[in-house]
mmCIF file of N, CA and C in Angstrom:
data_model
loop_
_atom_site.group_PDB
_atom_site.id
_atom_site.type_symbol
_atom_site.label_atom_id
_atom_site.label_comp_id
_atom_site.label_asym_id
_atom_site.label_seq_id
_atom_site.Cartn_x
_atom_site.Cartn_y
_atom_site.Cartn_z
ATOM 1 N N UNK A 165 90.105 -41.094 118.664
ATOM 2 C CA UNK A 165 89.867 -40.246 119.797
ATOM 3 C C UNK A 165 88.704 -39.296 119.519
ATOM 4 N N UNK A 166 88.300 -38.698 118.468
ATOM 5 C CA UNK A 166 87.499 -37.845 118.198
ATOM 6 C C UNK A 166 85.991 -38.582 117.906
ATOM 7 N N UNK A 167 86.492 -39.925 117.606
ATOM 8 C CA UNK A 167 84.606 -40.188 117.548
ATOM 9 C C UNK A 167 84.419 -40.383 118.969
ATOM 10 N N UNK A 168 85.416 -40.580 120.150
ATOM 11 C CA UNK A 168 84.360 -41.180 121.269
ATOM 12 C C UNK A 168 84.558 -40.149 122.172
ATOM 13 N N UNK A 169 84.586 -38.497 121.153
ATOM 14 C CA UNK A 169 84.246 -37.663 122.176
ATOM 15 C C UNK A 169 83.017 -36.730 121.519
ATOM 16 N N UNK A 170 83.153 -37.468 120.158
ATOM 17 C CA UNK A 170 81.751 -37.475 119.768
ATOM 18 C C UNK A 170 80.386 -37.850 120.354
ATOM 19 N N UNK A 171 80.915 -38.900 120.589
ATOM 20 C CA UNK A 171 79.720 -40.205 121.022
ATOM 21 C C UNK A 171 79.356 -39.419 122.494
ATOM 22 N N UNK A 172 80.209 -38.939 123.135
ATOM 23 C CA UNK A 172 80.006 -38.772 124.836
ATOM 24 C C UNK A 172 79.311 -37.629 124.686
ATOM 25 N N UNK A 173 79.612 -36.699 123.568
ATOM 26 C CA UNK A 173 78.980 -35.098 123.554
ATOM 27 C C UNK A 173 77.452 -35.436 122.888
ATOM 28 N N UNK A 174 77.115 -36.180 122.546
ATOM 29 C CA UNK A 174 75.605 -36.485 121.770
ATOM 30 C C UNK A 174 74.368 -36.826 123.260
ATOM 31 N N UNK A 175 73.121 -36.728 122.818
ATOM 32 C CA UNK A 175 72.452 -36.774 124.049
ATOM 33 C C UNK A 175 72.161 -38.600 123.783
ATOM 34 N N UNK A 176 72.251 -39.313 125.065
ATOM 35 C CA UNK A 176 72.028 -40.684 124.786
ATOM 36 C C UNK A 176 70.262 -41.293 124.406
ATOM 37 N N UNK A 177 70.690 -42.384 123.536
ATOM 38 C CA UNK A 177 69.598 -42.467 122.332
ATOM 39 C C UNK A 177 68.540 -43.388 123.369
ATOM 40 N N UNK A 178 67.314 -43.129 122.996
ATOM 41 C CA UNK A 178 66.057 -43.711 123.845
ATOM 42 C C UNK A 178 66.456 -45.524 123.749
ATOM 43 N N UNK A 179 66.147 -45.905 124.789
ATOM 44 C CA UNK A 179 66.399 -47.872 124.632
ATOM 45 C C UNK A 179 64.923 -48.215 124.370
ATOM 46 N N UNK A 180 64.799 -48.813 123.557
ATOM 47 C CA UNK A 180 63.104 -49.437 123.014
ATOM 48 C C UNK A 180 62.748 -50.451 123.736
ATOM 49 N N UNK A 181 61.749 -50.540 124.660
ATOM 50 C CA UNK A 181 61.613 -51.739 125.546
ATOM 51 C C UNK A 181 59.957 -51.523 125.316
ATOM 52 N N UNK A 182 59.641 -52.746 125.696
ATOM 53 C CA UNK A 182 57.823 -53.277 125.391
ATOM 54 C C UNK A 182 57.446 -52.286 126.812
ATOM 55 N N UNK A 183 58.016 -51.972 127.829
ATOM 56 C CA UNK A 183 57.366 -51.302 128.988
ATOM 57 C C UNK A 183 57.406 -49.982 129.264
ATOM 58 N N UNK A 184 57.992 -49.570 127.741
ATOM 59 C CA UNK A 184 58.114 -47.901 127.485
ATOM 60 C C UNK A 184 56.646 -47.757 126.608
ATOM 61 N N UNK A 185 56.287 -48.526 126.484
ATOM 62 C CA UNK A 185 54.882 -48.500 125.727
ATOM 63 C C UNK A 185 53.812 -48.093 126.475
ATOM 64 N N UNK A 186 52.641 -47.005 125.683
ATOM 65 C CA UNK A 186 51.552 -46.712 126.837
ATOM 66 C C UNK A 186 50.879 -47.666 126.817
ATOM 67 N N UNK A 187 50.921 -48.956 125.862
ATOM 68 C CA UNK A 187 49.775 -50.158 126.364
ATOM 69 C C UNK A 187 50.798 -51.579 126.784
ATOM 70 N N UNK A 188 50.000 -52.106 127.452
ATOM 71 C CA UNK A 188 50.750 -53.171 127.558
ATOM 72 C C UNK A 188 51.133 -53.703 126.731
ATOM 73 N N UNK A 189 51.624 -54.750 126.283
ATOM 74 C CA UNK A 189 51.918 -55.597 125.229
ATOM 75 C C UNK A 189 50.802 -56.858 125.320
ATOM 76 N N UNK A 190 50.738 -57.289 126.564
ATOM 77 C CA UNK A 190 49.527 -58.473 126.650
ATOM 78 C C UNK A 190 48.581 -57.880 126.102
ATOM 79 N N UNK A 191 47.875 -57.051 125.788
ATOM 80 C CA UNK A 191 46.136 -56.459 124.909
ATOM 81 C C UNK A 191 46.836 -56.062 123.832
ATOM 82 N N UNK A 192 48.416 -56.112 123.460
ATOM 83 C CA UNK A 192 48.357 -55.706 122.126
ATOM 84 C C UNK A 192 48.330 -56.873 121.571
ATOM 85 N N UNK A 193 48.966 -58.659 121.816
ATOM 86 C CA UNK A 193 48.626 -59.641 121.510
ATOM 87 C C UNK A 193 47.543 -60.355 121.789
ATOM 88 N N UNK A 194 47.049 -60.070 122.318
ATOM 89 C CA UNK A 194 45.481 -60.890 122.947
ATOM 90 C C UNK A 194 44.731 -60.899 121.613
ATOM 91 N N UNK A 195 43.981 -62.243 121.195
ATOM 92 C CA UNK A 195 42.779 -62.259 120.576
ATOM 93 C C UNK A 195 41.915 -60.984 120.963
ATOM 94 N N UNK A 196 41.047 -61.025 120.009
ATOM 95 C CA UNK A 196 39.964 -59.794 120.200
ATOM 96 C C UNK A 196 38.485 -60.611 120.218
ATOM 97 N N UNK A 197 37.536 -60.741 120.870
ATOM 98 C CA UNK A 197 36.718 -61.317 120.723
ATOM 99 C C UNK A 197 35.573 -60.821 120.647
ATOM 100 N N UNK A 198 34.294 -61.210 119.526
ATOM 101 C CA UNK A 198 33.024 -59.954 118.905
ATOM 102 C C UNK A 198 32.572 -59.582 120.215
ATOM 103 N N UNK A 199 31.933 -58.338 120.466
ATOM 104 C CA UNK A 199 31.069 -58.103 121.424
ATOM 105 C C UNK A 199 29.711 -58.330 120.893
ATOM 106 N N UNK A 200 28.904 -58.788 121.751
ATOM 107 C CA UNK A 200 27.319 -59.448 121.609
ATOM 108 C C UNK A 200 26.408 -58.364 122.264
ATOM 109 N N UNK A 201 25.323 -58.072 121.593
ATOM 110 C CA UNK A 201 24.131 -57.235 122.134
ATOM 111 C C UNK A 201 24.278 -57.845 123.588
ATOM 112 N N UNK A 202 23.514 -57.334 124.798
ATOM 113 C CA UNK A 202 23.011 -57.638 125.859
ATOM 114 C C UNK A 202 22.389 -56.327 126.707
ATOM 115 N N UNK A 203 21.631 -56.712 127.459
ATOM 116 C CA UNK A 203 21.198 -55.953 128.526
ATOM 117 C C UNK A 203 21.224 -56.251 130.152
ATOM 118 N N UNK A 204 22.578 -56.150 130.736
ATOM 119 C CA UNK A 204 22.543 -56.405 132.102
ATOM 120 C C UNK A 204 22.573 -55.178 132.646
ATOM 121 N N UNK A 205 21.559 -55.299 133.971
ATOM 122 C CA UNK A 205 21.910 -54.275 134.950
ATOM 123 C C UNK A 205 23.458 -54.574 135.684
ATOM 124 N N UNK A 206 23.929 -53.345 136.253
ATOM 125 C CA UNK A 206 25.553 -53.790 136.754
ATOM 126 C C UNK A 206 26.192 -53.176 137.534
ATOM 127 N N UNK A 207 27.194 -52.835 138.526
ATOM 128 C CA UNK A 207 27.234 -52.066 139.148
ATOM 129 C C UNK A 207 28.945 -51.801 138.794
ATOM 130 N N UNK A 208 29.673 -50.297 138.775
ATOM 131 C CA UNK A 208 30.654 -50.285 138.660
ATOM 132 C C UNK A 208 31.414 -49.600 140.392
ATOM 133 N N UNK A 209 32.537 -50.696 140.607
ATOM 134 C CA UNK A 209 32.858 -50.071 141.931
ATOM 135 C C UNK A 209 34.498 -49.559 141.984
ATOM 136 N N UNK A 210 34.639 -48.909 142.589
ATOM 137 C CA UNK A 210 35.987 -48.328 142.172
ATOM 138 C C UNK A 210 36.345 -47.020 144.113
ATOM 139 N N UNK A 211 37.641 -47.445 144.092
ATOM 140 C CA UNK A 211 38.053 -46.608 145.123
ATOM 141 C C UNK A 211 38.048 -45.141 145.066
ATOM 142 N N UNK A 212 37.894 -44.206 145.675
ATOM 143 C CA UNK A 212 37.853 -42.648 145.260
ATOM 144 C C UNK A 212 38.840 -42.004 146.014
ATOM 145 N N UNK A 213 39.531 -41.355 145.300
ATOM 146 C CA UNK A 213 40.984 -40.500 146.200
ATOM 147 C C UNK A 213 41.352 -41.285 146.503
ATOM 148 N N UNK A 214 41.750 -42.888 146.797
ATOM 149 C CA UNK A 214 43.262 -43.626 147.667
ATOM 150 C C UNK A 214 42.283 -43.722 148.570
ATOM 151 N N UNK A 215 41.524 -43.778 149.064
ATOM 152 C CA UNK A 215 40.174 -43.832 150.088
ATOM 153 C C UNK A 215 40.111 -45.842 150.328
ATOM 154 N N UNK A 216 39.887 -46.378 151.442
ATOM 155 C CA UNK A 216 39.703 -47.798 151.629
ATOM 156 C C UNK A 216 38.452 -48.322 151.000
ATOM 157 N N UNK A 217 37.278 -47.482 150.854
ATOM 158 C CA UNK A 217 36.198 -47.666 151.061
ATOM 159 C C UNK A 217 35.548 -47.852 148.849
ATOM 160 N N UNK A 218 35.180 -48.755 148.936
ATOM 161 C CA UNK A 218 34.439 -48.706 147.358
ATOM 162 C C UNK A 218 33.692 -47.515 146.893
ATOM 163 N N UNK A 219 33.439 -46.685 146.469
ATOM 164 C CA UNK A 219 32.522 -46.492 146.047
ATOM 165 C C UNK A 219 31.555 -47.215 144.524
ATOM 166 N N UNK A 220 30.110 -47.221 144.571
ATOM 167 C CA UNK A 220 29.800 -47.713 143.136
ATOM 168 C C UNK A 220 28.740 -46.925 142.903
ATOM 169 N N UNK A 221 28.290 -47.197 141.580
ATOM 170 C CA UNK A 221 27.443 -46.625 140.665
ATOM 171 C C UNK A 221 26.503 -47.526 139.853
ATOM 172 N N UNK A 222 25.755 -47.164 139.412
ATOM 173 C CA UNK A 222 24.925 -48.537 139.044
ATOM 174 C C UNK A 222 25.062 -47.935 137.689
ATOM 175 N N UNK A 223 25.335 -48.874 136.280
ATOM 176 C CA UNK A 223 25.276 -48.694 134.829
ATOM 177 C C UNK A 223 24.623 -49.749 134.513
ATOM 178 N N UNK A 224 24.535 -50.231 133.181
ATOM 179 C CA UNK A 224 23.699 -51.284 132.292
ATOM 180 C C UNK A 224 25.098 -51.810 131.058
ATOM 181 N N UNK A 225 25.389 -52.745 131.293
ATOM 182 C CA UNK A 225 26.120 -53.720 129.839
ATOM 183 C C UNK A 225 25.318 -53.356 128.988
ATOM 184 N N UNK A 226 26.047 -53.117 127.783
ATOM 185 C CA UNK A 226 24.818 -53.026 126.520
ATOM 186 C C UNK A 226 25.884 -54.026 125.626
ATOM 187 N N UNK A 227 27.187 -53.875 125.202
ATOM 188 C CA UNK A 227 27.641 -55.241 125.024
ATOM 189 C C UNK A 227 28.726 -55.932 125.390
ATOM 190 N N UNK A 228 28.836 -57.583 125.610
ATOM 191 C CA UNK A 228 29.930 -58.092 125.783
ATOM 192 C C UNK A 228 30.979 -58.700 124.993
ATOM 193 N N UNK A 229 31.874 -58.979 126.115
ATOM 194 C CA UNK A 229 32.686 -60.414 124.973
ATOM 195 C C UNK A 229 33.737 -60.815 126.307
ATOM 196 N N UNK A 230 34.202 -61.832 125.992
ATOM 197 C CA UNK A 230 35.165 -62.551 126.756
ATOM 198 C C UNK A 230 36.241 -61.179 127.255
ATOM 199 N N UNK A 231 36.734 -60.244 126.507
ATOM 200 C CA UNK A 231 37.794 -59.690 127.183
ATOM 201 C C UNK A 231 37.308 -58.384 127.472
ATOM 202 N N UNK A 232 35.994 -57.710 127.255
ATOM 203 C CA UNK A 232 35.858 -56.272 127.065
ATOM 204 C C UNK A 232 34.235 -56.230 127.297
ATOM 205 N N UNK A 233 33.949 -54.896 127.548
ATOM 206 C CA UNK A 233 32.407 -54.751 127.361
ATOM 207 C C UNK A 233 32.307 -53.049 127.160
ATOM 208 N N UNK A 234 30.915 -52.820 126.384
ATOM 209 C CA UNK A 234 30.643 -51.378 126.487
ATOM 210 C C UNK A 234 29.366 -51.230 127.469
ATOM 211 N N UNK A 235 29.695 -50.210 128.424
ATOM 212 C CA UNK A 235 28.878 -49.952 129.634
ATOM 213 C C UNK A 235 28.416 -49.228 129.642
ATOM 214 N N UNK A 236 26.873 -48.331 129.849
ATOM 215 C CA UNK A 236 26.460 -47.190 129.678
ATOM 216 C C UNK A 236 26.378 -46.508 130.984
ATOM 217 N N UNK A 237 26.337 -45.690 130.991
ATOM 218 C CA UNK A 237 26.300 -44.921 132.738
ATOM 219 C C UNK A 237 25.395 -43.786 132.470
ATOM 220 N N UNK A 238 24.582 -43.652 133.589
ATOM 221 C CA UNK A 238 23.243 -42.624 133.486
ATOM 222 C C UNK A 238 23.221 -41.402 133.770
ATOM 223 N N UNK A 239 25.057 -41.119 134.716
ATOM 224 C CA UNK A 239 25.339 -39.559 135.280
ATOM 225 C C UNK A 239 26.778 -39.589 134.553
ATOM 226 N N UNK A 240 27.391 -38.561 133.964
ATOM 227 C CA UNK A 240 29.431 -38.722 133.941
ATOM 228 C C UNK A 240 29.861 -38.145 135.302
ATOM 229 N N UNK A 241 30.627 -38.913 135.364
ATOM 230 C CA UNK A 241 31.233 -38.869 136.642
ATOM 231 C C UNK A 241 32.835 -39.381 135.964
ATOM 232 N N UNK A 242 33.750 -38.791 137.105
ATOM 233 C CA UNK A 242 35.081 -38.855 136.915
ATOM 234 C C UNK A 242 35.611 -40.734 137.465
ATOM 235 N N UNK A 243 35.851 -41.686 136.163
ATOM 236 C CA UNK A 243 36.073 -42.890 136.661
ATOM 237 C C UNK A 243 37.259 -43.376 136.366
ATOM 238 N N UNK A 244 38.186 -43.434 137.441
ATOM 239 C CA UNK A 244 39.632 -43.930 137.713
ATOM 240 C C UNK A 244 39.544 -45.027 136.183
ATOM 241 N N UNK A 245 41.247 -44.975 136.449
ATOM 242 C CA UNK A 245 41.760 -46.370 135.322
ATOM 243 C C UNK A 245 41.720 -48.014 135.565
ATOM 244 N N UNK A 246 40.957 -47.919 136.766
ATOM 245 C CA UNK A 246 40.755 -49.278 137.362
ATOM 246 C C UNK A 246 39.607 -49.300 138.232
ATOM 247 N N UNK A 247 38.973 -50.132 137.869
ATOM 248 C CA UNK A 247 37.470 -50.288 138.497
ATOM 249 C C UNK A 247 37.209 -51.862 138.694
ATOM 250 N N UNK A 248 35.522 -51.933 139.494
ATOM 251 C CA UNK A 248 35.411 -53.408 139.374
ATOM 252 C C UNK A 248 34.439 -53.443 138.935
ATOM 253 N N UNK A 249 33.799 -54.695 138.082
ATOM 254 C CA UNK A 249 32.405 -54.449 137.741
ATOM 255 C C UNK A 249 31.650 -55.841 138.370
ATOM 256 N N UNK A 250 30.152 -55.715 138.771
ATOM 257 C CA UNK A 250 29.742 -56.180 139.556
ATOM 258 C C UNK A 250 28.575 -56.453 138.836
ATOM 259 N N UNK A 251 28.461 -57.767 138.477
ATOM 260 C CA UNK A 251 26.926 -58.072 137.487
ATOM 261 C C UNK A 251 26.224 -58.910 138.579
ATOM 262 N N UNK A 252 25.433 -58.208 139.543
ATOM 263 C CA UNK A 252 24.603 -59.363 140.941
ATOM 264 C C UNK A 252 23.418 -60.202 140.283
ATOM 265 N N UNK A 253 22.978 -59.350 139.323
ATOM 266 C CA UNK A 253 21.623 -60.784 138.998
ATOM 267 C C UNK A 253 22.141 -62.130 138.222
ATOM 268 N N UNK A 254 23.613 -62.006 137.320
ATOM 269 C CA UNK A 254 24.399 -63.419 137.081
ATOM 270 C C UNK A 254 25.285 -64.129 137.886
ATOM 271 N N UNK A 255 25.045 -62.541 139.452
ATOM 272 C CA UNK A 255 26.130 -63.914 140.271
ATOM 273 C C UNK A 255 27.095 -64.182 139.821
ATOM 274 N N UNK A 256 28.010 -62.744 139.417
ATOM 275 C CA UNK A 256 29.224 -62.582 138.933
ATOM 276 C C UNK A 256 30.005 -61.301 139.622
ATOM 277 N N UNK A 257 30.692 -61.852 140.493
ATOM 278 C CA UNK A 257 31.224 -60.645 141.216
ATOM 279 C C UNK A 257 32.527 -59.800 141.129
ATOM 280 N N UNK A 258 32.785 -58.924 141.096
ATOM 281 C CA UNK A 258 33.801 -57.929 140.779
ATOM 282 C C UNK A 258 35.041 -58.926 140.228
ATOM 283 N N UNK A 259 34.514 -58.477 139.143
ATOM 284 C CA UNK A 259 35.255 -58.271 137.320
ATOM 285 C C UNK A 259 36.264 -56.905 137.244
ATOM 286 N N UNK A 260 37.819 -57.645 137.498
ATOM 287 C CA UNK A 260 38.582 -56.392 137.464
ATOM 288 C C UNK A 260 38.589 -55.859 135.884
ATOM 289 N N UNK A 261 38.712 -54.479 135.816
ATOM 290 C CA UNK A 261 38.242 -53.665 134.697
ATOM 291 C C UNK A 261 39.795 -52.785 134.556
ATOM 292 N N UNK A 262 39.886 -52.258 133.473
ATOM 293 C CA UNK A 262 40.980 -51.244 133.014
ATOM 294 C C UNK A 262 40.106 -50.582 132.076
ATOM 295 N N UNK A 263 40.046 -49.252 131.892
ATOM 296 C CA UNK A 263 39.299 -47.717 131.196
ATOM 297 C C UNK A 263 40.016 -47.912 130.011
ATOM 298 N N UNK A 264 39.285 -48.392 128.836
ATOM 299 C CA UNK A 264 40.121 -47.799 127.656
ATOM 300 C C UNK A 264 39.829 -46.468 127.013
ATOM 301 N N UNK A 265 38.116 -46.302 126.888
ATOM 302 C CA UNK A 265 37.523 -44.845 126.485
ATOM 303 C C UNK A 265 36.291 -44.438 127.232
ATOM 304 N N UNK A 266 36.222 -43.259 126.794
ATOM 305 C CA UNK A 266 34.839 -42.510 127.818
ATOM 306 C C UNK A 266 34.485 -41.900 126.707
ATOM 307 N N UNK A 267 33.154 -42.535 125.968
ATOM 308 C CA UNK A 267 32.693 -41.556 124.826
ATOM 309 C C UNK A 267 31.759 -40.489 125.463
ATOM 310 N N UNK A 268 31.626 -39.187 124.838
ATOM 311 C CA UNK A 268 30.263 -38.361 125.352
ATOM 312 C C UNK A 268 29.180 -38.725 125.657
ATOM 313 N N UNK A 269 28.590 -39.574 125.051
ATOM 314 C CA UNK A 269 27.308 -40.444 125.546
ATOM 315 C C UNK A 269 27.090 -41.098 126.198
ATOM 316 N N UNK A 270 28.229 -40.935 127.380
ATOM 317 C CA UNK A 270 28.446 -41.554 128.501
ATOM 318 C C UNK A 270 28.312 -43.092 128.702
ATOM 319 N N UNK A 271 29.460 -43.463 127.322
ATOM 320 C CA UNK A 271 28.930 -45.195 126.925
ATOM 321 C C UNK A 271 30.861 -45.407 127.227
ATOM 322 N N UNK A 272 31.072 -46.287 128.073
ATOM 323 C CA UNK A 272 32.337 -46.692 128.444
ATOM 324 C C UNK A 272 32.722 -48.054 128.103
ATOM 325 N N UNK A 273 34.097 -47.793 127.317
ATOM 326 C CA UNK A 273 34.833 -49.060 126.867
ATOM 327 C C UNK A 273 35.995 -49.233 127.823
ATOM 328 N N UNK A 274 35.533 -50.839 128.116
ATOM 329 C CA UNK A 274 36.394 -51.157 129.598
ATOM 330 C C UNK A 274 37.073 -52.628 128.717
ATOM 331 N N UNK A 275 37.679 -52.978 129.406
ATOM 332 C CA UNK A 275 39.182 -54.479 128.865
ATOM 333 C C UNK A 275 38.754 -55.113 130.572
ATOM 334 N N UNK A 276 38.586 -55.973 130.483
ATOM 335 C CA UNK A 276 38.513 -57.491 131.251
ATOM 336 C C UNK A 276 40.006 -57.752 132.283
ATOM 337 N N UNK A 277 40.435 -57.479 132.853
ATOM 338 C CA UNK A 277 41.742 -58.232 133.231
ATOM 339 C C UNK A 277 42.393 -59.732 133.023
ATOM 340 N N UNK A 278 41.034 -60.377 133.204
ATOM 341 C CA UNK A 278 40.777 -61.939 133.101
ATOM 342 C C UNK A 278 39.649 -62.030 132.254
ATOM 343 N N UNK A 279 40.114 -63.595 131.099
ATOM 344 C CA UNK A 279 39.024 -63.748 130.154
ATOM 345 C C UNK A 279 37.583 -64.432 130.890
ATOM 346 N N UNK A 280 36.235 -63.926 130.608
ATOM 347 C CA UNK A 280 35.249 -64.403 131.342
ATOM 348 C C UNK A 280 35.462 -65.934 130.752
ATOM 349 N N UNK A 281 35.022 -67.070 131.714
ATOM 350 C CA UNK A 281 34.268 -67.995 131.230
ATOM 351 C C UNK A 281 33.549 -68.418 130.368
ATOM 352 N N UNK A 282 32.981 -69.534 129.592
ATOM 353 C CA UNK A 282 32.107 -69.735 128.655
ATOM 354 C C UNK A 282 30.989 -69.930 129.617
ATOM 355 N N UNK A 283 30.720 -70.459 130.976
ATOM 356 C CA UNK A 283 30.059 -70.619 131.792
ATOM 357 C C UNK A 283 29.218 -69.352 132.156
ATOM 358 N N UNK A 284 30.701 -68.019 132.934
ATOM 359 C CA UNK A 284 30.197 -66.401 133.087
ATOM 360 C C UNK A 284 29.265 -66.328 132.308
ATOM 361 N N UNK A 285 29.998 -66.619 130.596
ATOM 362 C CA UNK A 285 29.094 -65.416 129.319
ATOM 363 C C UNK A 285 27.861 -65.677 129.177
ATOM 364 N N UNK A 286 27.528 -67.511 129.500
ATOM 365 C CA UNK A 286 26.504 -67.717 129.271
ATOM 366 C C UNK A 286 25.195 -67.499 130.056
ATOM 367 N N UNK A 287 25.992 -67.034 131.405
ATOM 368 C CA UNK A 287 25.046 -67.017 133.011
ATOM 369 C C UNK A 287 24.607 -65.546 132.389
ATOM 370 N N UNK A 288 25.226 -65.072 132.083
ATOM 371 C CA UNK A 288 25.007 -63.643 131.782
ATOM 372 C C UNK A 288 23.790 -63.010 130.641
ATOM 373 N N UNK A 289 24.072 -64.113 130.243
ATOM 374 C CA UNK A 289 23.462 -64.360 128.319
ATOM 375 C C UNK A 289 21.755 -64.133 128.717
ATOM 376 N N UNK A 290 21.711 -65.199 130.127
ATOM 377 C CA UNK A 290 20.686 -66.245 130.310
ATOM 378 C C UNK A 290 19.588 -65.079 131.275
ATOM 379 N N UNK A 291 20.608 -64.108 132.048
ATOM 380 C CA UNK A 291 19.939 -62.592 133.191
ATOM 381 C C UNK A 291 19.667 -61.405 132.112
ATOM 382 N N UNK A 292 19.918 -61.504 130.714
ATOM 383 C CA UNK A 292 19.916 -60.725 130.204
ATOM 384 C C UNK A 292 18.481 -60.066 129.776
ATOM 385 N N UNK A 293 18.060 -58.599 129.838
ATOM 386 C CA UNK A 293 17.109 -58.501 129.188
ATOM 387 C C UNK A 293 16.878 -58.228 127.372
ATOM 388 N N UNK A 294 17.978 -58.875 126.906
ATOM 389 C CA UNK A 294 17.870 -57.958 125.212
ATOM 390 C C UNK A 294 16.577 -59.445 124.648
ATOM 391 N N UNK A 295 16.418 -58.811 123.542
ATOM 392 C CA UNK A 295 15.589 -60.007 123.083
ATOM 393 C C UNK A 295 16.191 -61.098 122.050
ATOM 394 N N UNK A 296 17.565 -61.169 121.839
ATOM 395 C CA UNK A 296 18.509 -61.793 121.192
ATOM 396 C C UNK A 296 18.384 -63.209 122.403
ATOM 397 N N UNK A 297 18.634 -62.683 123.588
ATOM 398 C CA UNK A 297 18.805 -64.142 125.010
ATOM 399 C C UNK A 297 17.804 -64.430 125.060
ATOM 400 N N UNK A 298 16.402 -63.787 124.830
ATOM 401 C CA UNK A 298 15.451 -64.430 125.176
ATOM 402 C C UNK A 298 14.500 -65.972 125.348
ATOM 403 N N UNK A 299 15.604 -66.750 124.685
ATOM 404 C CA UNK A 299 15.640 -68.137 124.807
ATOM 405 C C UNK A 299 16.551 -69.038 125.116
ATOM 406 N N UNK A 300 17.345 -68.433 126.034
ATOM 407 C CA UNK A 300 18.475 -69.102 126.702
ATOM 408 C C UNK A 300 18.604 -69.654 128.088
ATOM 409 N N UNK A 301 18.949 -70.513 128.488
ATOM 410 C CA UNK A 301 18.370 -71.321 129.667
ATOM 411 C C UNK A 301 19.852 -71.871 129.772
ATOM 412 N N UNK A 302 19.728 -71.607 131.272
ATOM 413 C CA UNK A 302 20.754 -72.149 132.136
ATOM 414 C C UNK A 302 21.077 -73.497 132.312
ATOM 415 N N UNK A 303 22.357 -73.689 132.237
ATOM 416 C CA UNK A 303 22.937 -74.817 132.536
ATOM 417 C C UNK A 303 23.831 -75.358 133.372
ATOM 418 N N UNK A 304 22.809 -75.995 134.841
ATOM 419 C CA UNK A 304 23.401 -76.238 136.149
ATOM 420 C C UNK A 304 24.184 -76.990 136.345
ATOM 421 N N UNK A 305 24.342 -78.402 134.925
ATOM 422 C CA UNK A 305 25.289 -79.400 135.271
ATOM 423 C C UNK A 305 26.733 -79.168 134.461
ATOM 424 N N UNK A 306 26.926 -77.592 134.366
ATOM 425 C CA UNK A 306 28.312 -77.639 133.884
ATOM 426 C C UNK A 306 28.958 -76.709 134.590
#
């Protein structure tokens, strides 16, 4: 009788579940894949206040990879935890995004929702201005 008025007088103990976690569990198992120099122009678009309407901003990729990229932005501005990113000269259109960091140098580390293509990375590779792509050529029959 006395332990289970023990047990009832104690405060009840936290339940450990993967969705009490501040990250998901899918990016805590996901491969990690290198990020590559690049230079795309890009546009980041994102809703403001619960508002219908996009707003965007224009930044530059400086690097990629299949699940992530670091983005530079030319003003700081306050950017929600979900954005889209919009690369128009590869003809790659809104790339859902999740905010992982906002360094001071106004250089932003964003996570992919969906893994790009080998097709995307390479369209991308090919619009790029760094001088690493500078000999990369598109390939229409794949």
């Amino acid at each position: 009788m006395q332990k289970a008025s023990s047990m009832s007088s104690a405060a009840p103990g936290i339940i450990r579940h993967f969705l009490n976690r501040e990250e998901s569990f899918m990016y805590d198992r996901e491969a990690s894949y290198p990020l590559e120099d690049t230079r795309n122009e890009a546009r980041i678009e994102f809703t403001e206040k619960g508002m219908q309407h996009l707003s965007s901003r224009r930044c530059e990729i400086i690097k990629i990879s299949k699940s992530s990229a670091l983005i530079g932005i030319l003003t700081q501005f306050q950017l929600p935890e979900n954005f889209y990113l919009d690369i128009p000269s590869a003809r790659i259109p809104l790339i859902g995004c999740l905010l992982k960091r906002v360094h001071s140098n106004n250089i932003i580390e964003a996570r992919f929702l969906r893994l790009l293509s080998d097709r995307d990375l390479n369209r991308i590779f090919v619009y790029s201005t760094h001088p690493n792509h500078r000999n990369r050529t598109l390939d229409i029959y794949r």
